[in-house]
Coordinates of C-alpha atoms in Angstrom, one line a residue:
R1058 CA -29.9 1.2 4.7
Q1059 CA -27.9 4.4 5.7
L1060 CA -24.4 5.1 7.5
P1061 CA -25.1 5.6 10.8
D1062 CA -24.1 9.0 11.7
G1063 CA -20.8 9.8 12.6
S1064 CA -19.2 7.2 9.6
L1065 CA -17.4 8.9 7.1
T1066 CA -16.2 10.8 10.3
Y1067 CA -14.8 7.3 10.8
M1068 CA -13.7 5.9 7.9
A1069 CA -10.8 10.4 7.4
M1070 CA -9.6 9.1 10.0
A1071 CA -9.1 5.6 9.6
D1072 CA -7.7 7.0 6.0
R1073 CA -4.9 8.9 7.6
W1074 CA -2.8 5.0 8.8
N1075 CA -3.5 4.7 4.8
Q1076 CA -2.6 7.3 3.4
L1077 CA 0.4 7.8 5.1
P1078 CA 2.9 4.9 3.8
L1079 CA 1.0 6.3 0.6
G1080 CA 2.4 9.2 0.9
I1081 CA 5.8 8.8 1.7
I1082 CA 6.0 5.6 -0.7
G1083 CA 3.6 4.9 -3.2
I1084 CA 4.3 9.2 -4.3
A1085 CA 7.0 9.9 -3.7
L1086 CA 8.5 6.6 -5.9
G1087 CA 6.0 7.5 -8.6
T1088 CA 7.2 11.2 -9.0
A1089 CA 11.0 10.6 -9.1
I1090 CA 11.1 7.7 -11.5
L1091 CA 9.1 10.1 -14.8
P1092 CA 11.6 12.4 -15.4
A1093 CA 13.8 9.1 -16.1
L1094 CA 11.0 7.0 -17.3
S1095 CA 11.0 10.0 -20.0
R1096 CA 14.5 10.4 -21.0
F1097 CA 14.3 6.5 -21.7
I1098 CA 11.1 6.7 -23.5
A1099 CA 12.5 9.5 -26.2
R1100 CA 15.8 7.8 -26.6
E1101 CA 13.6 4.5 -27.5
E1102 CA 16.0 2.2 -24.8
S1103 CA 13.2 0.3 -23.7
D1104 CA 15.3 -2.0 -22.4
E1105 CA 16.3 0.5 -19.0
A1106 CA 12.6 1.4 -18.8
Q1107 CA 11.3 -2.0 -18.1
R1108 CA 14.8 -2.0 -16.4
L1109 CA 14.0 0.5 -14.5
Q1110 CA 9.7 0.7 -14.2
S1111 CA 10.1 -2.8 -12.2
N1112 CA 12.8 -1.4 -9.7
A1113 CA 10.8 0.3 -8.7
I1114 CA 8.1 -2.1 -8.7
E1115 CA 10.0 -3.8 -7.1
L1116 CA 10.8 -1.3 -4.3
A1117 CA 6.9 -0.2 -3.8
M1118 CA 6.0 -4.2 -3.0
L1119 CA 9.6 -4.8 -0.2
L1120 CA 8.0 -1.4 1.5
T1121 CA 4.5 -1.5 1.2
V1122 CA 4.0 -4.9 1.7
P1123 CA 5.1 -4.8 4.3
A1124 CA 3.4 -2.3 6.1
A1125 CA 0.4 -3.1 4.7
V1126 CA 0.2 -6.5 6.2
A1127 CA 1.6 -4.3 10.1
L1128 CA -1.7 -2.0 9.5
F1129 CA -4.0 -4.7 8.8
V1130 CA -3.0 -6.4 12.3
T1131 CA -1.9 -4.0 14.2
G1132 CA -4.8 -1.1 13.1
S1133 CA -6.7 -1.1 15.4
A1134 CA -3.9 -0.5 18.4
F1135 CA -2.4 2.1 16.5
V1136 CA -5.8 3.8 17.1
R1137 CA -6.4 3.2 20.7
V1138 CA -2.5 4.3 21.0
F1139 CA -3.8 7.7 19.4
M1140 CA -6.2 8.0 19.1
Q1141 CA -8.8 7.3 22.2
A1142 CA -9.5 10.1 24.2
G1143 CA -12.0 11.5 25.7
E1144 CA -15.4 11.1 23.2
F1145 CA -13.6 9.3 21.5
T1146 CA -14.6 5.9 22.8
A1147 CA -12.9 1.9 22.7
E1148 CA -16.7 1.2 20.7
D1149 CA -15.0 4.5 18.2
A1150 CA -11.7 3.2 18.6
A1151 CA -13.0 -0.8 17.8
I1152 CA -14.4 0.4 13.9
T1153 CA -11.5 3.2 13.1
G1154 CA -9.9 -0.4 14.4
S1155 CA -11.7 -2.2 11.8
L1156 CA -11.7 0.8 9.1
V1157 CA -7.4 0.5 8.5
S1158 CA -7.7 -3.5 8.3
G1159 CA -10.3 -3.3 5.6
L1160 CA -8.5 0.1 3.7
V1161 CA -4.1 -1.0 3.6
V1162 CA -5.9 -4.6 1.6
G1163 CA -5.8 -2.2 -1.5
L1164 CA -2.8 0.2 -0.2
P1165 CA -0.5 -2.4 -2.3
A1166 CA -2.5 -1.7 -5.3
Y1167 CA -2.9 2.4 -4.0
V1168 CA 0.8 2.0 -4.3
L1169 CA 0.9 0.8 -7.4
V1170 CA -1.2 3.4 -9.4
K1171 CA 2.3 5.6 -8.5
V1172 CA 3.8 3.9 -9.9
L1173 CA 2.1 2.0 -12.5
T1174 CA 1.2 6.0 -13.7
P1175 CA 4.4 7.4 -15.0
N1176 CA 4.4 4.8 -18.1
F1177 CA 1.7 6.7 -19.3
F1178 CA 2.5 10.3 -18.7
A1179 CA 6.7 9.9 -20.0
R1180 CA 4.3 8.7 -22.9
K1181 CA 2.1 11.3 -23.1
D1182 CA -0.7 9.7 -22.3
T1183 CA -2.6 11.2 -19.7
R1184 CA -6.1 10.4 -20.9
T1185 CA -5.9 5.7 -20.4
P1186 CA -4.5 6.7 -15.9
V1187 CA -8.4 8.8 -15.8
Y1188 CA -10.7 5.9 -18.1
T1189 CA -9.1 3.2 -15.6
A1190 CA -9.8 5.5 -12.1
A1191 CA -13.4 6.0 -14.4
A1192 CA -13.5 2.1 -14.7
S1193 CA -12.5 1.7 -10.1
L1194 CA -14.5 4.6 -9.7
L1195 CA -18.3 2.5 -11.3
V1196 CA -16.5 -0.4 -9.4
T1197 CA -16.4 1.6 -5.8
V1198 CA -19.8 2.4 -5.8
A1199 CA -21.6 -0.8 -7.0
L1200 CA -19.4 -2.2 -4.7
N1201 CA -21.0 0.3 -2.4
L1202 CA -24.3 -0.2 -3.1
L1203 CA -24.6 -4.0 -2.9
L1204 CA -22.5 -4.2 0.8
V1205 CA -23.8 -1.2 2.2
P1206 CA -27.0 -3.4 3.6
E1207 CA -24.4 -5.7 4.3
I1208 CA -21.6 -4.6 6.4
G1209 CA -22.4 -1.0 6.6
V1210 CA -19.4 1.3 7.0
L1211 CA -16.4 -1.2 6.3
S1212 CA -18.4 -1.8 2.7
L1213 CA -16.4 1.6 2.4
A1214 CA -12.3 0.6 2.7
L1215 CA -13.4 -2.7 1.1
A1216 CA -15.5 -1.2 -2.0
G1217 CA -12.2 1.3 -2.1
A1218 CA -9.5 -1.6 -2.2
A1219 CA -11.3 -3.6 -4.7
G1220 CA -11.1 -0.5 -6.8
A1221 CA -8.1 0.4 -6.4
W1222 CA -7.4 -3.0 -6.8
V1223 CA -9.3 -2.8 -10.6
N1224 CA -6.9 -0.3 -11.0
T1225 CA -4.0 -1.5 -10.8
L1226 CA -4.7 -4.3 -13.3
L1227 CA -6.3 -2.2 -16.2
L1228 CA -3.2 0.7 -16.2
Y1229 CA -1.0 -3.4 -16.1
A1230 CA -2.3 -5.1 -18.3
L1231 CA -2.4 -1.8 -20.8
L1232 CA 0.8 -1.6 -20.9
A1233 CA 1.4 -5.4 -21.6
R1234 CA -1.4 -5.7 -23.9
R1235 CA 0.9 -2.5 -25.6
G1236 CA 4.4 -4.0 -25.3
Q1237 CA 5.3 -0.9 -23.1
F1238 CA 5.7 -3.1 -20.3
R1239 CA 5.9 -6.3 -18.6
L1240 CA 6.8 -8.5 -15.4
T1241 CA 9.3 -11.1 -15.9
G1242 CA 9.0 -13.7 -14.0
R1243 CA 12.5 -12.8 -11.8
V1244 CA 10.1 -9.5 -11.0
M1245 CA 7.4 -11.5 -9.8
G1246 CA 9.4 -14.8 -7.8
R1247 CA 10.6 -11.9 -6.4
L1248 CA 7.1 -10.2 -5.8
A1249 CA 5.7 -14.4 -4.4
R1250 CA 9.0 -13.7 -2.1
I1251 CA 8.6 -10.9 -1.0
V1252 CA 4.4 -11.6 0.1
L1253 CA 6.1 -14.8 1.7
A1254 CA 8.5 -12.9 3.9
A1255 CA 5.3 -10.8 5.4
V1256 CA 3.2 -13.0 6.6
P1257 CA 5.3 -14.6 9.2
M1258 CA 6.4 -11.2 10.6
G1259 CA 1.5 -10.9 10.2
A1260 CA 1.8 -14.0 12.7
A1261 CA 4.8 -12.7 14.6
L1262 CA 2.6 -9.6 15.9
W1263 CA -0.3 -11.1 16.1
L1264 CA 0.7 -13.1 19.1
A1265 CA 2.5 -8.8 19.3
M1266 CA -1.2 -8.0 19.7
V1267 CA -2.6 -10.4 22.4
Q1268 CA -0.2 -9.6 24.6
G1269 CA 0.3 -6.3 24.4
D1270 CA -3.2 -5.4 24.6
P1271 CA -4.0 -4.2 27.4
Y1272 CA -1.3 -2.1 27.2
F1273 CA -2.7 -0.4 24.8
T1274 CA -5.3 2.1 26.5
G1275 CA -3.3 2.4 29.0
T1276 CA -0.9 5.2 31.4
T1277 CA 1.3 6.9 28.5
L1278 CA 4.4 5.4 28.5
E1279 CA 2.8 2.1 28.6
R1280 CA 1.0 3.1 25.2
M1281 CA 4.2 4.6 23.5
L1282 CA 5.7 1.9 24.7
S1283 CA 3.7 -0.5 24.1
I1284 CA 3.6 1.0 20.1
V1285 CA 7.7 1.6 19.4
A1286 CA 7.7 -2.9 20.5
L1287 CA 5.4 -3.3 18.4
I1288 CA 7.0 -0.8 15.4
V1289 CA 10.5 -2.8 16.4
I1290 CA 8.9 -6.5 16.5
G1291 CA 7.5 -6.0 13.0
L1292 CA 11.3 -4.0 11.4
V1293 CA 12.6 -7.6 13.1
S1294 CA 11.0 -9.9 11.9
Y1295 CA 10.5 -8.6 8.3
A1296 CA 13.8 -8.5 8.5
I1297 CA 14.8 -12.0 9.5
F1298 CA 12.6 -13.1 7.1
A1299 CA 13.3 -11.2 4.8
A1300 CA 16.5 -12.0 4.6
L1301 CA 16.0 -15.5 3.9
F1302 CA 13.8 -15.9 1.6
G1303 CA 16.1 -13.8 -0.5
V1304 CA 14.5 -10.0 -0.6
L1305 CA 16.6 -7.8 -0.2
D1306 CA 18.6 -6.0 -2.9
K1307 CA 21.0 -3.7 -2.0
A1308 CA 22.5 -2.8 -5.5
T1309 CA 18.6 -3.1 -6.6
I1310 CA 17.7 -0.3 -3.7
Q1311 CA 21.0 1.8 -4.3
R1312 CA 20.1 2.2 -8.0
L1313 CA 17.0 3.1 -7.4
M1314 CA 17.3 5.1 -4.6
R1315 CA 19.6 7.1 -7.1
R1316 CA 18.1 10.8 -8.3
Q1317 CA 19.7 10.3 -12.1
A1318 CA 19.1 6.3 -13.3

């Protein structure tokens, strides 16, 4: 079975929403920690390198997990508000929105790849990330061959997300096996709480989507106000539940936002 006409266009438009948090969080954070990691590793300060890598993962997930959950729930609303017009019909928006939801399943993994890769680069190991990326590509291609006949264009998004998770797990497994980095129980507990805080935020956004559905394709003012409302609901609800679950740590965020470690 071949993909229908326009599938790649839908995919490209949906990927724009996925690339926004990836660029702001993943690429920026991965670039920022590389110099500090290189210094710690060169000085054989393994404890400091471990701390910096753990803090980077915490901050990345603190920002990425809620973004992924929010886009999974509200992706179709953003597509309808900003893209549905003229020849871009409601059906086009529905397809693109479903692709956004499929893509962001892998958003945390895409970001983690950007955050874990500097650990290899800091050790002058540029080959391993290439090998794991190749393995990820093989998984992606294989899943596409299996899923395209079943679910069509959505397979492109889901297969890409699955490939990103494979890449992430391989990178982490290799770091752990070499004794170069391992998540502690404290960090894993904080990551679990981040996920727990994002779940009720997603529920709040789902309820807001139900109420705001008529306005996503309304007048320009109605569209803008409906999107602002979704953003406010998402931010406020996540902040509340993040505080309740104890995932907000000002000290960690301040350390990671400093230019020098």
